Coordinates of C-alpha atoms in Angstrom, one line a residue:
Chain A
M1 CA -35.2 3.2 -28.4
K2 CA -33.3 0.3 -26.9
K3 CA -30.2 2.3 -26.9
L4 CA -31.9 5.1 -25.0
A5 CA -33.2 2.7 -22.3
G6 CA -29.7 1.4 -21.9
K7 CA -28.3 4.9 -21.4
L8 CA -31.0 5.6 -18.9
V9 CA -30.1 2.5 -16.9
I10 CA -26.4 3.6 -16.9
V11 CA -27.3 7.1 -15.8
I12 CA -29.4 5.8 -12.9
F13 CA -26.7 3.3 -11.9
L14 CA -24.1 6.0 -11.7
A15 CA -26.4 8.4 -9.9
V16 CA -27.1 5.8 -7.2
M17 CA -23.4 5.0 -6.8
V18 CA -22.5 8.7 -6.5
A19 CA -25.3 9.3 -4.0
F20 CA -24.1 6.2 -2.0
T21 CA -20.5 7.5 -2.0
L22 CA -21.2 11.1 -1.2
Y23 CA -24.0 10.8 1.3
P24 CA -22.0 9.9 4.4
V25 CA -19.4 12.6 3.7
V26 CA -22.0 15.3 3.1
Y27 CA -23.9 14.1 6.2
T28 CA -20.7 14.5 8.2
L29 CA -19.9 17.9 6.9
L30 CA -23.5 19.2 7.3
G31 CA -23.8 17.5 10.7
S32 CA -20.7 19.3 11.9
V33 CA -22.7 22.6 11.8
K34 CA -25.9 21.3 13.3
S35 CA -27.0 21.7 16.9
N36 CA -26.5 18.8 19.2
L37 CA -30.3 18.5 19.6
E38 CA -30.8 18.4 15.9
L39 CA -28.3 15.6 15.6
Q40 CA -29.8 13.6 18.3
T41 CA -33.4 13.8 17.0
G42 CA -32.2 13.2 13.4
G43 CA -33.8 16.4 12.0
S44 CA -33.7 17.4 8.3
F45 CA -30.8 16.9 5.9
F46 CA -29.7 20.6 6.0
P47 CA -29.0 22.2 9.3
G48 CA -31.9 24.2 10.7
E49 CA -29.5 26.7 12.1
W50 CA -25.8 26.8 11.0
K51 CA -23.7 26.5 14.1
F52 CA -20.1 27.1 13.1
G53 CA -19.4 27.5 16.8
N54 CA -19.2 23.6 17.0
Y55 CA -15.7 23.9 15.6
A56 CA -14.6 26.4 18.1
E57 CA -16.0 24.2 20.8
A58 CA -14.2 21.2 19.4
F59 CA -10.9 23.0 19.2
E60 CA -11.1 24.5 22.7
K61 CA -13.2 22.2 24.8
A62 CA -12.3 18.9 23.3
Q63 CA -8.7 19.9 22.7
F64 CA -8.9 19.1 19.0
M65 CA -6.3 21.7 18.2
K66 CA -3.7 19.6 20.0
Y67 CA -4.8 16.4 18.4
T68 CA -4.8 18.0 14.9
W69 CA -1.3 19.2 15.5
N70 CA -0.3 15.7 16.6
S71 CA -1.7 14.3 13.4
V72 CA 0.1 16.9 11.3
I73 CA 3.4 16.1 13.0
L74 CA 2.8 12.3 12.8
S75 CA 1.9 12.4 9.1
A76 CA 4.8 14.7 8.3
L77 CA 7.3 12.5 10.1
T78 CA 6.0 9.3 8.5
M79 CA 6.1 10.9 5.1
I80 CA 9.7 12.1 5.6
F81 CA 10.9 8.7 6.9
S82 CA 9.1 6.8 4.1
L83 CA 10.6 9.1 1.4
I84 CA 14.2 8.8 2.8
T85 CA 14.2 5.1 3.6
S86 CA 12.4 3.8 0.5
S87 CA 14.3 6.0 -2.0
M88 CA 17.7 5.1 -0.6
A89 CA 17.0 1.4 -0.4
G90 CA 15.1 1.4 -3.7
Y91 CA 18.2 3.0 -5.4
V92 CA 20.6 0.4 -4.0
V93 CA 18.4 -2.5 -4.9
A94 CA 17.7 -1.2 -8.4
R95 CA 21.3 -0.4 -9.3
H96 CA 23.4 -2.8 -7.4
D97 CA 23.9 -6.6 -7.1
F98 CA 24.8 -8.0 -3.7
T99 CA 24.6 -11.3 -2.0
G100 CA 21.1 -11.9 -0.5
K101 CA 19.4 -9.4 -2.8
K102 CA 17.0 -12.0 -4.1
L103 CA 16.2 -13.2 -0.6
L104 CA 15.6 -9.6 0.5
L105 CA 13.2 -8.9 -2.3
A106 CA 11.4 -12.2 -1.8
A107 CA 11.0 -11.3 1.9
Y108 CA 9.7 -7.8 1.1
L109 CA 7.3 -9.2 -1.5
S110 CA 6.0 -12.1 0.7
V111 CA 5.0 -9.8 3.6
M112 CA 2.9 -7.9 1.2
F113 CA 1.0 -11.1 0.5
I114 CA 0.7 -12.3 4.0
A115 CA -2.2 -11.1 6.1
L116 CA -0.4 -10.1 9.3
G117 CA -3.1 -7.7 10.4
P118 CA -2.8 -6.4 14.0
I119 CA -0.8 -9.4 15.3
T120 CA 2.5 -7.6 14.9
L121 CA 1.4 -4.7 17.1
Y122 CA 2.3 -6.1 20.5
P123 CA 5.9 -7.1 19.6
Q124 CA 6.3 -3.8 17.8
Y125 CA 5.2 -2.0 20.9
M126 CA 7.6 -4.0 23.1
L127 CA 10.5 -3.2 20.7
M128 CA 9.7 0.5 20.7
E129 CA 9.5 0.4 24.5
A130 CA 12.9 -1.2 24.7
L131 CA 14.2 1.7 22.5
G132 CA 12.5 4.3 24.7
L133 CA 10.3 5.4 21.8
T134 CA 6.8 4.7 23.2
G135 CA 4.7 7.6 24.3
N136 CA 6.0 9.9 21.6
L137 CA 5.2 10.5 18.0
L138 CA 8.6 9.6 16.7
G139 CA 8.3 5.9 17.6
L140 CA 4.8 5.8 16.2
A141 CA 6.0 7.4 12.9
L142 CA 8.8 4.8 12.7
V143 CA 6.3 1.9 13.1
L144 CA 4.0 3.4 10.4
T145 CA 7.0 3.8 8.1
G146 CA 8.2 0.2 8.6
G147 CA 5.0 -1.3 7.4
Q148 CA 5.2 -0.2 3.8
A149 CA 7.2 -2.7 1.8
S150 CA 5.5 -1.7 -1.4
N151 CA 7.3 1.7 -1.6
I152 CA 10.6 0.1 -2.3
F153 CA 9.1 -1.6 -5.3
L154 CA 7.6 1.6 -6.6
V155 CA 11.1 3.3 -6.4
M156 CA 12.8 0.3 -7.9
G157 CA 10.4 0.2 -10.9
F158 CA 10.8 3.9 -11.5
I159 CA 14.6 3.9 -11.3
K160 CA 14.8 1.1 -13.8
S161 CA 13.4 3.5 -16.4
V162 CA 16.2 6.1 -15.6
P163 CA 19.1 5.5 -18.1
K164 CA 22.2 4.1 -16.4
E165 CA 24.4 6.3 -18.5
L166 CA 23.4 9.2 -16.2
D167 CA 24.9 7.3 -13.2
E168 CA 28.0 6.4 -15.2
S169 CA 28.7 9.9 -16.3
A170 CA 28.4 11.0 -12.7
V171 CA 31.0 8.3 -11.8
M172 CA 33.4 9.8 -14.3
E173 CA 33.1 13.1 -12.5
G174 CA 34.2 11.4 -9.4
A175 CA 30.9 11.6 -7.5
S176 CA 30.4 9.3 -4.6
Y177 CA 27.5 6.7 -4.5
F178 CA 25.5 8.8 -2.1
R179 CA 26.1 11.9 -4.1
I180 CA 24.8 10.3 -7.3
Y181 CA 21.7 9.3 -5.4
A182 CA 21.2 12.8 -3.9
T183 CA 22.0 14.9 -7.0
V184 CA 21.3 12.7 -10.0
I185 CA 18.6 10.2 -9.0
L186 CA 16.4 12.0 -6.5
P187 CA 15.5 14.9 -8.9
L188 CA 14.7 12.4 -11.6
I189 CA 12.4 10.2 -9.6
R190 CA 10.3 13.1 -8.2
P191 CA 7.0 11.8 -9.6
I192 CA 7.2 8.5 -7.7
L193 CA 8.4 10.3 -4.6
G194 CA 5.3 12.4 -4.9
V195 CA 3.1 9.3 -4.9
I196 CA 5.0 7.8 -1.9
A197 CA 4.6 11.1 0.0
L198 CA 0.8 11.2 -0.6
F199 CA 0.3 7.6 0.3
S200 CA 2.4 7.6 3.5
F201 CA 0.8 10.9 4.6
R202 CA -2.6 9.4 4.0
L203 CA -1.6 6.2 5.9
A204 CA -0.5 8.1 8.9
W205 CA -3.3 10.6 8.9
N206 CA -5.9 7.9 8.7
D207 CA -4.3 5.3 11.0
Y208 CA -6.4 4.3 14.0
I209 CA -5.4 1.0 15.6
T210 CA -1.6 1.5 15.7
S211 CA -2.0 5.0 17.0
L212 CA -4.5 3.9 19.6
V213 CA -2.1 1.3 21.0
F214 CA 0.9 3.6 21.0
S215 CA -0.9 6.4 22.7
I216 CA -1.9 4.2 25.7
P217 CA 0.9 5.4 27.9
N218 CA 0.6 9.0 26.8
Q219 CA -2.8 10.4 26.0
D220 CA -1.3 13.7 25.0
M221 CA 0.2 12.2 21.8
K222 CA -3.2 11.0 20.5
P223 CA -3.7 11.8 16.8
L224 CA -7.0 13.1 15.5
T225 CA -8.5 9.8 14.5
V226 CA -8.0 8.3 18.0
A227 CA -9.4 11.4 19.7
V228 CA -12.5 11.5 17.4
V229 CA -13.3 7.8 17.8
G230 CA -12.6 8.1 21.5
L231 CA -15.6 10.4 21.8
R232 CA -17.9 7.4 21.0
Y233 CA -16.6 5.7 24.2
S234 CA -16.5 8.6 26.5
A235 CA -19.1 9.0 29.2
N236 CA -20.9 12.0 27.7
A237 CA -20.6 10.9 24.1
A238 CA -24.4 10.9 23.5
A239 CA -24.6 14.4 24.9
E240 CA -21.9 15.7 22.4
L241 CA -22.7 14.4 19.0
H242 CA -22.1 17.9 17.6
I243 CA -18.4 17.8 18.8
M244 CA -18.1 14.2 17.4
T245 CA -19.3 15.3 13.9
A246 CA -17.1 18.5 14.0
G247 CA -14.1 16.3 15.0
A248 CA -14.8 13.9 12.2
S249 CA -15.0 16.8 9.8
I250 CA -11.6 18.2 11.1
A251 CA -10.2 14.7 10.4
I252 CA -11.5 14.5 6.8
I253 CA -11.4 18.0 5.5
P254 CA -7.6 18.4 5.1
I255 CA -7.2 15.1 3.4
L256 CA -10.2 15.9 1.1
I257 CA -8.5 19.2 0.1
V258 CA -5.2 17.4 -0.6
Y259 CA -7.1 14.9 -2.6
M260 CA -8.8 17.6 -4.7
F261 CA -5.4 18.8 -5.8
A262 CA -3.7 15.5 -6.2
N263 CA -6.4 13.0 -7.3
R264 CA -4.5 12.1 -10.5
Q265 CA -1.4 11.1 -8.4
F266 CA -3.6 9.1 -6.0
I267 CA -5.2 7.1 -8.7
G268 CA -2.0 6.8 -10.7
G269 CA 0.0 5.6 -7.7
L270 CA -2.6 3.1 -6.8
T271 CA -2.5 1.4 -10.2
A272 CA 1.3 1.6 -10.4
G273 CA 1.6 -0.1 -7.0
A274 CA -0.9 -2.8 -7.4
V275 CA -1.7 -4.1 -10.8
K276 CA 1.5 -3.5 -12.7
G277 CA 3.9 -3.9 -9.7
Chain B
M1 CA 27.2 -7.0 -19.7
K2 CA 28.6 -3.9 -18.1
P3 CA 29.1 -4.1 -14.3
S4 CA 26.4 -2.3 -12.5
V5 CA 27.2 1.2 -11.1
G6 CA 27.2 0.0 -7.6
K7 CA 30.1 -2.4 -8.1
L8 CA 32.4 0.6 -8.4
F9 CA 31.8 1.7 -4.8
P10 CA 32.8 0.3 -1.5
K11 CA 30.1 -2.0 -0.1
R12 CA 30.0 -0.1 3.1
Q13 CA 28.3 2.9 1.4
L14 CA 25.7 0.7 -0.2
Y15 CA 24.8 -1.1 3.0
A16 CA 24.6 2.2 4.9
M17 CA 22.0 3.4 2.4
L18 CA 20.0 0.1 2.6
A19 CA 20.2 0.0 6.4
P20 CA 17.4 2.4 7.5
N21 CA 14.8 0.5 5.4
L22 CA 16.2 -2.9 6.3
L23 CA 16.4 -2.2 10.0
L24 CA 12.8 -1.0 10.1
F25 CA 11.8 -4.1 8.1
I26 CA 13.6 -6.5 10.4
G27 CA 12.5 -4.8 13.6
L28 CA 8.9 -4.2 12.7
T29 CA 8.0 -7.2 10.5
V30 CA 10.5 -10.0 10.8
Y31 CA 11.1 -9.7 14.6
P32 CA 7.4 -9.7 15.4
I33 CA 6.9 -13.0 13.5
I34 CA 9.8 -14.6 15.3
W35 CA 8.5 -13.2 18.6
S36 CA 5.1 -14.8 18.0
L37 CA 6.7 -18.1 17.2
R38 CA 8.5 -18.0 20.5
Y39 CA 5.7 -16.8 22.8
M40 CA 3.1 -19.2 21.3
L41 CA 4.7 -21.7 23.7
Y42 CA 4.3 -19.6 26.7
D43 CA 1.6 -18.6 29.2
Y44 CA 2.1 -14.9 29.3
D45 CA -0.2 -12.0 30.3
G46 CA 2.2 -9.2 29.8
I47 CA 2.5 -8.6 33.6
H48 CA 3.7 -11.7 35.3
P49 CA 6.8 -13.6 34.0
A50 CA 6.1 -15.8 31.1
G51 CA 6.0 -19.6 31.8
F52 CA 6.8 -22.2 29.3
I53 CA 3.8 -24.5 28.7
G54 CA 4.6 -26.3 25.5
L55 CA 1.7 -26.9 23.2
D56 CA -1.0 -26.1 25.7
N57 CA -2.1 -22.9 23.9
F58 CA -2.7 -24.9 20.8
I59 CA -4.7 -27.6 22.7
R60 CA -6.8 -24.8 24.1
L61 CA -7.3 -23.2 20.7
F62 CA -8.3 -26.5 19.0
T63 CA -10.4 -27.9 21.7
R64 CA -11.8 -25.2 24.0
D65 CA -12.1 -22.0 22.1
P66 CA -15.3 -21.9 20.0
I67 CA -15.1 -18.1 19.9
Y68 CA -12.0 -18.4 17.8
W69 CA -13.5 -20.7 15.2
D70 CA -16.7 -18.6 15.1
S71 CA -14.6 -15.5 14.4
L72 CA -12.8 -17.4 11.6
I73 CA -16.2 -18.3 10.1
N74 CA -17.3 -14.7 10.5
T75 CA -14.2 -13.5 8.7
L76 CA -15.0 -15.8 5.7
K77 CA -18.7 -14.6 5.7
Y78 CA -17.5 -11.0 5.8
A79 CA -15.0 -11.6 3.0
C80 CA -17.5 -13.4 0.8
G81 CA -20.2 -10.8 1.5
K82 CA -17.8 -7.9 0.7
L83 CA -16.2 -9.5 -2.4
S84 CA -19.5 -10.6 -3.9
L85 CA -20.7 -7.0 -3.9
I86 CA -17.6 -5.0 -4.3
I87 CA -16.1 -6.9 -7.3
P88 CA -19.1 -6.8 -9.6
L89 CA -20.0 -3.2 -8.6
S90 CA -16.5 -1.9 -9.1
F91 CA -16.2 -3.8 -12.4
L92 CA -19.5 -2.3 -13.7
I93 CA -18.5 1.2 -12.7
A94 CA -15.1 0.7 -14.4
M95 CA -16.8 -0.5 -17.6
V96 CA -19.0 2.5 -17.7
L97 CA -16.3 5.0 -16.8
N98 CA -13.9 3.4 -19.2
I99 CA -15.9 5.1 -22.0
R100 CA -14.7 8.7 -21.8
F101 CA -17.5 11.2 -21.6
K102 CA -17.9 14.6 -20.2
G103 CA -17.7 14.3 -16.4
S104 CA -16.3 10.8 -16.3
A105 CA -13.1 12.0 -14.6
V106 CA -15.1 13.8 -12.0
L107 CA -17.2 10.7 -11.3
Q108 CA -14.1 8.6 -11.0
A109 CA -12.7 11.1 -8.5
I110 CA -15.9 11.1 -6.5
I111 CA -16.2 7.3 -6.3
F112 CA -12.5 7.0 -5.3
S113 CA -12.9 9.6 -2.6
P114 CA -14.0 7.3 0.3
T115 CA -10.7 5.4 0.1
I116 CA -8.7 8.5 1.2
M117 CA -10.6 9.0 4.4
S118 CA -10.0 7.3 7.7
S119 CA -12.1 4.1 7.9
A120 CA -12.3 4.5 11.7
V121 CA -13.7 8.0 11.5
M122 CA -16.1 7.2 8.7
A123 CA -17.3 4.1 10.6
L124 CA -18.1 6.4 13.5
M125 CA -20.3 8.4 11.1
F126 CA -22.0 5.2 9.8
Y127 CA -22.6 4.3 13.5
L128 CA -24.8 7.4 13.6
L129 CA -26.4 6.7 10.2
F130 CA -27.3 3.2 11.3
N131 CA -28.8 4.4 14.6
V132 CA -32.2 2.7 15.3
Y133 CA -34.5 5.5 16.2
N134 CA -33.0 8.7 14.6
G135 CA -30.4 7.4 12.2
D136 CA -30.9 8.6 8.6
I137 CA -31.0 5.1 7.1
N138 CA -34.1 4.0 9.0
R139 CA -35.6 7.5 8.6
Y140 CA -35.5 7.3 4.8
L141 CA -36.6 3.7 4.6
L142 CA -39.6 4.5 6.9
A143 CA -40.5 7.6 4.9
A144 CA -40.3 5.6 1.6
G145 CA -42.6 3.0 3.1
I146 CA -40.1 0.2 2.5
I147 CA -40.1 -0.8 6.2
Q148 CA -42.9 -0.5 8.7
E149 CA -40.8 -0.2 11.9
P150 CA -37.1 0.8 12.5
I151 CA -34.5 -1.8 11.9
N152 CA -31.8 -2.5 14.5
W153 CA -29.0 -2.5 12.0
L154 CA -26.0 -2.9 14.3
G155 CA -27.8 -4.8 17.1
S156 CA -29.3 -7.8 15.3
S157 CA -28.2 -10.5 12.9
L158 CA -28.2 -7.7 10.3
A159 CA -25.0 -6.3 11.9
M160 CA -22.9 -8.3 9.4
V161 CA -24.8 -6.8 6.5
S162 CA -24.2 -3.4 8.0
V163 CA -20.5 -3.8 8.3
V164 CA -20.3 -5.2 4.8
I165 CA -22.2 -2.2 3.4
V166 CA -19.6 0.1 5.0
A167 CA -16.7 -2.0 3.6
V168 CA -18.2 -1.8 0.2
W169 CA -18.6 2.0 0.6
G170 CA -14.9 2.4 1.6
G171 CA -13.3 0.0 -0.9
I172 CA -15.2 0.3 -4.1
G173 CA -13.0 3.1 -5.5
N174 CA -9.9 1.0 -5.1
Y175 CA -11.1 -1.8 -7.2
M176 CA -12.7 0.5 -9.7
V177 CA -9.2 2.0 -10.4
Y178 CA -7.6 -1.5 -10.6
F179 CA -10.3 -2.5 -13.1
L180 CA -9.9 0.7 -15.1
A181 CA -6.1 0.0 -15.3
G182 CA -6.8 -3.5 -16.4
L183 CA -9.3 -2.4 -19.1
Q184 CA -6.8 0.0 -20.5
T185 CA -4.4 -2.9 -21.2
I186 CA -6.8 -4.4 -23.7
P187 CA -5.9 -3.3 -27.2
K188 CA -8.6 -1.2 -28.8
D189 CA -8.3 -2.8 -32.3
I190 CA -9.6 -6.1 -30.9
Y191 CA -12.9 -4.3 -30.3
E192 CA -12.8 -2.5 -33.6
S193 CA -12.4 -5.7 -35.6
A194 CA -15.1 -7.4 -33.5
E195 CA -17.5 -4.5 -34.2
I196 CA -16.9 -4.9 -37.9
D197 CA -17.7 -8.6 -37.6
G198 CA -21.0 -7.6 -36.0
V199 CA -20.4 -9.0 -32.6
T200 CA -22.9 -7.8 -30.0
Y201 CA -22.1 -5.9 -26.8
W202 CA -22.7 -8.9 -24.6
Q203 CA -20.6 -11.2 -26.8
R204 CA -17.8 -8.6 -26.6
L205 CA -18.1 -8.5 -22.8
F206 CA -18.0 -12.2 -22.3
K207 CA -15.8 -13.3 -25.2
I208 CA -13.2 -10.5 -25.2
T209 CA -13.3 -8.2 -22.1
I210 CA -13.6 -10.7 -19.3
P211 CA -11.2 -13.3 -20.7
M212 CA -8.6 -10.6 -21.5
L213 CA -9.0 -9.2 -18.0
G214 CA -8.2 -12.7 -16.6
P215 CA -4.7 -12.1 -15.3
V216 CA -5.6 -8.7 -13.9
L217 CA -8.7 -10.1 -12.3
R218 CA -6.7 -12.7 -10.6
V219 CA -4.5 -10.1 -8.9
I220 CA -7.4 -7.9 -8.0
L221 CA -9.2 -10.8 -6.3
M222 CA -6.0 -11.7 -4.5
L223 CA -5.7 -8.1 -3.2
A224 CA -9.4 -8.0 -2.3
I225 CA -9.2 -11.3 -0.3
L226 CA -6.2 -10.1 1.6
A227 CA -7.8 -6.7 2.3
A228 CA -11.0 -8.4 3.5
F229 CA -9.1 -10.6 6.0
Q230 CA -7.4 -7.5 7.5
D231 CA -10.3 -5.0 7.7
I232 CA -10.9 -4.5 11.4
Q233 CA -10.8 -0.8 12.0
S234 CA -14.4 -0.1 10.9
I235 CA -15.9 -3.2 12.6
M236 CA -14.1 -2.3 15.8
V237 CA -15.6 1.2 15.8
M238 CA -19.1 0.2 14.7
T239 CA -19.8 -3.0 16.6
E240 CA -16.7 -4.1 18.6
G241 CA -17.6 -7.5 17.2
G242 CA -21.1 -7.6 18.6
P243 CA -23.9 -8.2 19.0
L244 CA -23.0 -11.5 20.7
G245 CA -20.0 -12.0 18.5
K246 CA -22.0 -11.8 15.3
T247 CA -19.4 -9.5 13.6
Q248 CA -16.4 -10.8 15.6
V249 CA -13.8 -11.3 12.9
V250 CA -10.6 -13.2 13.5
F251 CA -8.1 -10.3 13.6
L252 CA -10.4 -8.3 15.9
Y253 CA -10.4 -11.3 18.3
L254 CA -6.6 -11.6 18.1
Y255 CA -6.3 -7.9 18.8
Q256 CA -8.5 -8.2 21.9
L257 CA -6.4 -11.0 23.2
F258 CA -3.3 -8.7 23.1
F259 CA -5.0 -5.4 24.0
P260 CA -8.2 -6.0 25.9
V261 CA -9.1 -2.3 26.0
S262 CA -12.5 -2.3 24.5
T263 CA -15.6 -2.7 26.6
S264 CA -16.7 -6.2 25.3
S265 CA -13.5 -8.2 25.8
P266 CA -11.9 -9.9 28.8
I267 CA -9.9 -7.7 31.3
K268 CA -6.6 -9.7 31.3
P269 CA -4.4 -9.8 28.2
E270 CA -3.6 -13.3 27.0
I271 CA -0.4 -12.6 25.0
G272 CA 1.0 -16.1 24.8
Y273 CA -2.3 -17.5 23.7
G274 CA -2.7 -14.6 21.3
A275 CA 0.6 -15.4 19.8
A276 CA -0.4 -19.1 19.3
A277 CA -3.7 -18.1 17.8
S278 CA -1.9 -15.6 15.5
V279 CA 0.4 -18.2 14.2
V280 CA -2.5 -20.6 13.5
T281 CA -4.5 -17.8 11.8
G282 CA -1.5 -16.8 9.7
L283 CA -1.1 -20.4 8.5
I284 CA -4.9 -20.8 7.8
L285 CA -5.2 -17.5 5.9
G286 CA -1.9 -18.2 4.1
G287 CA -3.3 -21.6 3.1
I288 CA -6.5 -20.0 1.8
T289 CA -4.3 -17.6 -0.3
V290 CA -2.2 -20.5 -1.7
I291 CA -5.4 -22.5 -2.6
Y292 CA -6.8 -19.4 -4.3
L293 CA -3.7 -18.9 -6.3
W294 CA -3.7 -22.6 -7.3
I295 CA -7.3 -22.7 -8.4
S296 CA -7.1 -19.3 -10.2
K297 CA -4.0 -20.6 -12.0
K298 CA -6.0 -23.5 -13.3
L299 CA -8.8 -21.2 -14.4
D300 CA -6.2 -19.1 -16.2
N301 CA -5.1 -22.1 -18.2
I302 CA -8.6 -22.8 -19.4
Y303 CA -8.8 -19.6 -21.4

């Protein structure tokens, strides 16, 4: 009897947590096909009339096609930069001793444990401006790549589990250092590269503040998140809640689909990066 | 010991491979810190030439800026509120889901899912849910008879509670996964022998699980504290620090000194002052982190 009551408590607890987690997401997805009037008056949970035209309106009238494309490019660039820079650097640090290595690792580690928040944004912006990289997605992608010190530790940790004999036999064959990295190491560390790809894509796709600042001089490079949130501040925001919810759905649906296929990697990567690292 | 593979190659090649990452790190992390250390001594608005003013920014911060200190206190309130909910809840979920049953993997995936979505976009959706007259939250509470009239969630002193609820929603999956990883490091045979000895569930929880989780818990709390200091995206979207600065957290205030683009902040950027305030904030939050590590180390030694 007592055991049954305990089970019941657990089931109720889990049900409440799942409802709490899912409600805002389902609300957004269902809201994206409600009429504007229904959203404003806060009608029922399910749409009275399913208006899929909201998406067409968001894509055309609110230019969400362009912003979605910006987000895709931005996330892809950030992902590629993160993969290249962290895998090369991680390989060098894992396999080679050089002066200043300890200092370098300490510096990487310490910035992970200092709350820098948004205070680096202004100097970062000035630096990119000096390089002529503001107002385009390339500069923004570089900034989003630069902020991820944890990736180098993920790569390092993984390479340490790859036997050194593999490198050594490649040396015997006369391969250059870069060649060993490209042909021996890269294929072997694919799982951790997958994790870095997912995480850097997610970071860029979801970023709001950095993207907001970097798109000040060029509104045409706004990614999706900036455009969606921007609707809240626009003059006719209250009149266009249906576009806002449709926009929010366009921002979350792709990443939800990626997540459905890769949730093991997401969860595995998180634990590898944080608790063990 | 054999020489490492790298030793066989010219250093130039190694440095060339390290360079992209290193350059980004120096340019985007080290340089901004040095930049802040320089401009904290200047009066600079980003438009007119910067003028050296010595320690004036610090005098202003320590004597004439109550908003800053309020925002720091708000940050601590926010962090305490968030941690006191998110840590126990995520621990409980992890405890339950650590027992494998049909559907536990699905539940794990669902509870983790908020962490993969944009906090800014979801904050926008919570902004609708928290709406006074037609937001879903008030609607359900009214219908259930829990409240008699609509609550002004984001426009009253409850605003802090509202932003904490959103933070818990968005972060619980993270900590659940950390706790699950921690629970898996506890060897199963300890529980088995405890069970043979007739130890009750609660004794096992407090005498085995929690002490064994100690080191992991220390890291989790550390990460949670750091994350709470830095959460500003959702607060920025939901309240912009309002009403009347009640949810103004310190990093949001600093952001507004550099980029006064939102509707509630001053028009002119105060970059020199922002740099000084950033440095002080960095030192204060760093100090809190160090104190935490020191105290938690002592706690570790007790067990």
